[in-house]
């Protein structure tokens, strides 16, 4: 079985220090959390950035500052900026980090309710626009799918040339407004992608570790981190993103799955660095 790629979604756009005091806002806090995840075994950092007061931003300069600071400490880690940003941002605002030519970035494949009156909007034209940008810049999209219909949208847009093979999906499961995080849902999502595609699973809240275990057994990959869940176990806050990654590494060991280094993750995902 392929080695396990662990992605750490260290920050997100919505989770706050009120939820867990270790949620990073400042550049140095973001570096601290990225390093804790990397040291524990993460090869990819899924990155949102904030201003010092915690406000989410897609500002290119802030992304550059954070990426440079992370790379200064852990140069080989794969940085995967978010192009989802936060609910309500415009397309061009969200796309700013792609101007820095990262190896990967997220590509959200549909619109969904995001709690209360919030709608995370990704029309077909938005997905096409983002997909085209990523092809032009050689950025590997992580296809974020919050429901089965979003897999179908990604497959249609692949046929139309807006997404290239090999596809890499991120099943984000358990969001209020998206697909639930049950075993049945996981099997449905997993069975709906092409056989040659790779996937990672990001279980939200209490689904984080059960879904991680399923992906480990199945040969998929795993995302954990404060963006998705702030608890190490029921009622116990994680002290760092690294603690969440350590738990995945322990599970992987129990099931005999080795952990991929960033170089191995680049190979598995066919990132730009290995295609040259
Ligand atoms: N913050 C959410 C609205 C992504 O990173 O691409 C969107 C999100 C997805 O987190
Ligand atoms: Zn995100």
Short mmCIF file of C-alpha atoms and ligand atoms in Angstrom, two decimals:
data_model
loop_
_atom_site.label_atom_id
_atom_site.label_comp_id
_atom_site.label_asym_id
_atom_site.label_seq_id
_atom_site.Cartn_x
_atom_site.Cartn_y
_atom_site.Cartn_z
CA UNK A 1 0.00 0.00 0.00
CA UNK A 2 1.14 3.55 -0.74
CA UNK A 3 2.61 5.49 2.16
CA UNK A 4 0.18 7.72 4.05
CA UNK A 5 0.16 11.43 3.27
CA UNK A 6 -0.93 13.48 6.28
CA UNK A 7 -2.19 17.00 5.65
CA UNK A 8 -2.51 19.42 8.54
CA UNK A 9 -5.17 22.10 8.22
CA UNK A 10 -3.64 24.18 10.98
CA UNK A 11 -5.73 27.33 11.04
CA UNK A 12 -8.87 27.51 8.88
CA UNK A 13 -10.89 30.69 8.51
CA UNK A 14 -13.66 30.13 11.04
CA UNK A 15 -12.19 28.46 14.13
CA UNK A 16 -11.15 30.85 16.90
CA UNK A 17 -8.98 30.99 20.00
CA UNK A 18 -12.28 30.88 21.92
CA UNK A 19 -12.63 27.31 20.60
CA UNK A 20 -9.02 26.39 21.37
CA UNK A 21 -6.38 28.89 22.57
CA UNK A 22 -3.76 27.19 20.38
CA UNK A 23 -5.52 28.24 17.13
CA UNK A 24 -2.88 30.34 15.32
CA UNK A 25 -3.46 33.90 14.10
CA UNK A 26 -0.08 35.64 13.97
CA UNK A 27 2.74 34.68 11.63
CA UNK A 28 4.81 33.22 14.46
CA UNK A 29 1.83 31.23 15.74
CA UNK A 30 1.21 29.88 12.24
CA UNK A 31 4.86 28.84 11.98
CA UNK A 32 4.69 27.19 15.41
CA UNK A 33 1.62 25.16 14.43
CA UNK A 34 3.00 24.23 10.99
CA UNK A 35 6.23 23.01 12.58
CA UNK A 36 4.43 21.02 15.27
CA UNK A 37 2.40 19.25 12.55
CA UNK A 38 5.45 18.65 10.35
CA UNK A 39 7.55 17.33 13.24
CA UNK A 40 4.75 14.89 14.05
CA UNK A 41 4.58 13.55 10.46
CA UNK A 42 2.53 15.92 8.27
CA UNK A 43 3.95 16.48 4.79
CA UNK A 44 1.34 19.02 3.62
CA UNK A 45 0.18 22.17 5.37
CA UNK A 46 -3.26 23.31 4.20
CA UNK A 47 -2.95 27.01 4.82
CA UNK A 48 -5.38 29.79 5.62
CA UNK A 49 -3.96 33.00 7.01
CA UNK A 50 -5.27 35.60 9.44
CA UNK A 51 -4.45 39.10 10.51
CA UNK A 52 -3.10 39.32 14.04
CA UNK A 53 -6.60 39.88 15.45
CA UNK A 54 -7.81 36.62 13.91
CA UNK A 55 -9.64 38.09 10.90
CA UNK A 56 -9.29 35.72 7.92
CA UNK A 57 -7.67 37.18 4.82
CA UNK A 58 -6.59 35.96 1.38
CA UNK A 59 -4.16 38.88 1.07
CA UNK A 60 -1.25 37.85 -1.13
CA UNK A 61 1.33 39.71 0.96
CA UNK A 62 0.13 38.05 4.17
CA UNK A 63 0.27 34.64 2.49
CA UNK A 64 3.81 35.35 1.28
CA UNK A 65 4.88 36.42 4.74
CA UNK A 66 3.49 33.22 6.28
CA UNK A 67 4.80 30.90 3.55
CA UNK A 68 8.29 32.43 3.70
CA UNK A 69 8.32 32.14 7.48
CA UNK A 70 7.19 28.49 7.38
CA UNK A 71 9.70 27.61 4.64
CA UNK A 72 12.51 29.23 6.64
CA UNK A 73 11.92 26.66 9.38
CA UNK A 74 10.72 23.60 7.42
CA UNK A 75 11.90 24.15 3.84
CA UNK A 76 10.72 20.85 2.33
CA UNK A 77 7.12 20.92 3.55
CA UNK A 78 4.38 21.17 0.88
CA UNK A 79 2.25 24.27 1.32
CA UNK A 80 -1.30 24.06 0.04
CA UNK A 81 -2.97 27.48 0.29
CA UNK A 82 -6.73 27.68 0.48
CA UNK A 83 -8.59 29.29 -2.39
CA UNK A 84 -11.79 28.85 -0.41
CA UNK A 85 -10.89 31.61 2.00
CA UNK A 86 -13.87 32.59 4.11
CA UNK A 87 -17.58 32.80 3.23
CA UNK A 88 -18.41 36.02 1.33
CA UNK A 89 -15.03 36.68 -0.28
CA UNK A 90 -14.92 37.38 -4.04
CA UNK A 91 -13.31 35.00 -6.51
CA UNK A 92 -10.32 37.23 -7.23
CA UNK A 93 -9.82 37.88 -3.54
CA UNK A 94 -9.77 34.12 -2.93
CA UNK A 95 -7.38 33.42 -5.80
CA UNK A 96 -4.60 35.71 -4.55
CA UNK A 97 -2.35 32.97 -3.11
CA UNK A 98 -2.24 31.26 -6.54
CA UNK A 99 -0.20 34.27 -7.72
CA UNK A 100 2.60 32.93 -5.51
CA UNK A 101 2.69 29.72 -7.61
CA UNK A 102 2.32 27.18 -4.81
CA UNK A 103 2.70 23.50 -5.68
CA UNK A 104 -0.90 22.82 -4.65
CA UNK A 105 -4.04 24.76 -3.76
CA UNK A 106 -7.59 23.81 -2.89
CA UNK A 107 -10.32 23.88 -5.54
CA UNK A 108 -13.79 23.78 -4.01
CA UNK A 109 -16.17 21.91 -6.30
CA UNK A 110 -19.60 23.22 -5.35
CA UNK A 111 -21.81 25.48 -3.30
CA UNK A 112 -23.07 24.48 0.12
CA UNK A 113 -24.88 25.82 3.14
CA UNK A 114 -22.36 26.67 5.80
CA UNK A 115 -24.52 27.06 8.91
CA UNK A 116 -27.14 29.71 9.74
CA UNK A 117 -27.52 32.09 6.79
CA UNK A 118 -24.03 31.44 5.42
CA UNK A 119 -23.56 30.03 1.93
CA UNK A 120 -20.14 29.00 0.65
CA UNK A 121 -20.58 29.89 -2.99
CA UNK A 122 -18.77 28.05 -5.78
CA UNK A 123 -20.77 28.28 -9.00
CA UNK A 124 -19.83 26.20 -12.02
CA UNK A 125 -18.19 29.24 -13.59
CA UNK A 126 -16.19 29.89 -10.42
CA UNK A 127 -14.88 26.33 -10.43
CA UNK A 128 -13.98 26.63 -14.12
CA UNK A 129 -12.20 29.94 -13.49
CA UNK A 130 -10.20 28.52 -10.58
CA UNK A 131 -9.45 25.26 -12.43
CA UNK A 132 -8.15 27.12 -15.49
CA UNK A 133 -5.94 29.32 -13.32
CA UNK A 134 -4.42 26.26 -11.66
CA UNK A 135 -3.73 24.52 -14.98
CA UNK A 136 -2.07 27.67 -16.36
CA UNK A 137 0.18 27.93 -13.32
CA UNK A 138 0.98 24.24 -12.86
CA UNK A 139 -0.72 24.15 -9.47
CA UNK A 140 -2.11 20.76 -8.44
CA UNK A 141 -5.68 21.22 -7.22
CA UNK A 142 -6.85 19.42 -4.14
CA UNK A 143 -10.49 18.96 -5.17
CA UNK A 144 -12.46 19.76 -2.03
CA UNK A 145 -15.76 17.91 -2.19
CA UNK A 146 -18.31 18.34 0.57
CA UNK A 147 -20.87 16.08 -1.09
CA UNK A 148 -21.13 13.42 -3.81
CA UNK A 149 -22.57 15.94 -6.29
CA UNK A 150 -19.29 17.85 -6.10
CA UNK A 151 -17.38 14.75 -7.24
CA UNK A 152 -19.71 14.57 -10.23
CA UNK A 153 -19.10 18.26 -10.99
CA UNK A 154 -15.32 17.71 -10.86
CA UNK A 155 -15.63 14.75 -13.23
CA UNK A 156 -17.71 16.82 -15.69
CA UNK A 157 -15.18 19.66 -15.58
CA UNK A 158 -12.33 17.21 -16.11
CA UNK A 159 -14.03 16.14 -19.37
CA UNK A 160 -14.28 19.80 -20.40
CA UNK A 161 -10.58 20.41 -19.71
CA UNK A 162 -10.81 22.52 -16.54
CA UNK A 163 -9.23 19.87 -14.31
CA UNK A 164 -6.37 17.57 -15.29
CA UNK A 165 -5.61 13.97 -14.42
CA UNK A 166 -4.53 12.51 -12.08
CA UNK A 167 -7.23 13.90 -9.83
CA UNK A 168 -6.72 14.28 -6.10
CA UNK A 169 -9.84 14.69 -3.97
CA UNK A 170 -10.38 15.84 -0.42
CA UNK A 171 -13.60 14.43 1.04
CA UNK A 172 -14.61 17.02 3.61
CA UNK A 173 -17.22 15.18 5.63
CA UNK A 174 -19.42 16.19 8.53
CA UNK A 175 -19.81 19.90 7.69
CA UNK A 176 -23.22 21.31 8.63
CA UNK A 177 -24.61 21.58 5.08
CA UNK A 178 -22.50 18.87 3.45
CA UNK A 179 -22.45 15.08 3.50
CA UNK A 180 -22.38 13.39 6.92
CA UNK A 181 -19.35 11.45 8.15
CA UNK A 182 -20.73 7.94 8.53
CA UNK A 183 -19.16 4.76 7.20
CA UNK A 184 -21.92 4.53 4.57
CA UNK A 185 -21.18 8.06 3.38
CA UNK A 186 -17.45 7.36 3.24
CA UNK A 187 -17.97 4.21 1.15
CA UNK A 188 -20.27 6.20 -1.19
CA UNK A 189 -17.72 8.99 -1.70
CA UNK A 190 -14.78 6.65 -2.03
CA UNK A 191 -16.60 4.51 -4.57
CA UNK A 192 -17.53 7.57 -6.66
CA UNK A 193 -14.05 8.66 -7.75
CA UNK A 194 -12.10 7.17 -10.66
CA UNK A 195 -9.90 4.19 -9.72
CA UNK A 196 -6.69 6.06 -10.62
CA UNK A 197 -7.58 9.10 -8.49
CA UNK A 198 -6.13 9.65 -5.02
CA UNK A 199 -8.02 11.03 -2.06
CA UNK A 200 -7.61 12.38 1.41
CA UNK A 201 -10.39 12.55 3.97
CA UNK A 202 -11.05 15.46 6.32
CA UNK A 203 -13.58 14.46 8.96
CA UNK A 204 -15.07 17.42 10.77
CA UNK A 205 -15.46 17.39 14.55
CA UNK A 206 -16.07 13.95 16.03
CA UNK A 207 -15.69 12.35 12.59
CA UNK A 208 -12.01 13.27 12.30
CA UNK A 209 -10.38 10.15 13.69
CA UNK A 210 -12.94 7.48 12.68
CA UNK A 211 -12.68 8.67 9.07
CA UNK A 212 -8.88 8.84 9.36
CA UNK A 213 -8.87 5.19 10.44
CA UNK A 214 -11.03 4.20 7.44
CA UNK A 215 -8.76 6.03 5.00
CA UNK A 216 -5.66 4.47 6.55
CA UNK A 217 -7.11 0.98 6.08
CA UNK A 218 -8.40 1.75 2.58
CA UNK A 219 -5.15 3.20 1.20
CA UNK A 220 -6.39 6.79 1.15
CA UNK A 221 -4.79 9.77 2.83
CA UNK A 222 -5.74 11.84 5.86
CA UNK A 223 -6.24 15.48 6.81
CA UNK A 224 -6.51 16.62 10.40
CA UNK A 225 -6.07 19.98 12.10
CA UNK A 226 -7.78 22.79 13.96
CA UNK A 227 -9.66 23.86 10.82
CA UNK A 228 -11.67 20.64 11.10
CA UNK A 229 -11.51 19.69 14.78
CA UNK A 230 -9.91 21.11 17.94
CA UNK A 231 -10.26 18.04 20.18
CA UNK A 232 -7.78 15.24 20.72
CA UNK A 233 -10.52 13.09 22.24
CA UNK A 234 -13.99 13.74 23.63
CA UNK A 235 -13.81 16.90 25.77
CA UNK A 236 -9.98 17.10 25.61
CA UNK A 237 -8.63 20.04 23.61
CA UNK A 238 -5.55 19.34 21.51
CA UNK A 239 -2.55 21.37 22.67
CA UNK A 240 -1.31 21.72 19.10
CA UNK A 241 -1.95 20.56 15.56
CA UNK A 242 1.03 18.29 16.14
CA UNK A 243 -0.93 16.34 18.75
CA UNK A 244 -3.67 15.65 16.19
CA UNK A 245 -1.09 14.48 13.64
CA UNK A 246 0.60 12.28 16.27
CA UNK A 247 -2.69 10.51 16.84
CA UNK A 248 -3.00 9.73 13.12
CA UNK A 249 0.59 8.45 13.09
CA UNK A 250 -0.25 6.14 16.02
CA UNK A 251 -3.31 4.81 14.17
CA UNK A 252 -1.27 4.30 11.00
CA UNK A 253 1.37 2.35 12.93
CA UNK A 254 -1.29 0.06 14.38
CA UNK A 255 -2.51 -0.70 10.87
CA UNK A 256 1.02 -1.08 9.44
CA UNK A 257 0.83 2.00 7.19
CA UNK A 258 4.06 3.97 6.79
CA UNK A 259 4.06 7.77 6.73
CA UNK A 260 5.09 9.64 3.56
CA UNK A 261 7.80 12.28 3.69
CA UNK A 262 7.16 15.48 1.70
CA UNK A 263 9.35 14.08 -1.11
CA UNK A 264 7.29 10.89 -1.18
CA UNK A 265 4.06 12.88 -1.08
CA UNK A 266 5.26 14.90 -4.11
CA UNK A 267 5.87 11.63 -5.94
CA UNK A 268 2.50 10.11 -5.02
CA UNK A 269 0.58 13.24 -6.03
CA UNK A 270 2.68 14.05 -9.11
CA UNK A 271 3.48 17.57 -7.99
CA UNK A 272 5.35 20.01 -10.21
CA UNK A 273 8.72 19.41 -8.53
CA UNK A 274 8.78 15.75 -9.63
CA UNK A 275 7.29 16.40 -13.08
CA UNK A 276 10.15 18.67 -14.19
N1 LIG B 1 -13.46 28.37 4.96
C1 LIG B 1 -14.39 27.73 4.09
C2 LIG B 1 -15.47 28.69 3.71
C3 LIG B 1 -10.88 25.68 1.36
O1 LIG B 1 -9.95 25.86 2.14
O2 LIG B 1 -10.70 25.63 0.14
C4 LIG B 1 -13.78 27.18 2.88
C5 LIG B 1 -12.63 26.31 3.03
C6 LIG B 1 -12.28 25.51 1.84
O3 LIG B 1 -11.97 26.23 4.06
ZN1 LIG B 2 -9.58 25.29 4.21
#
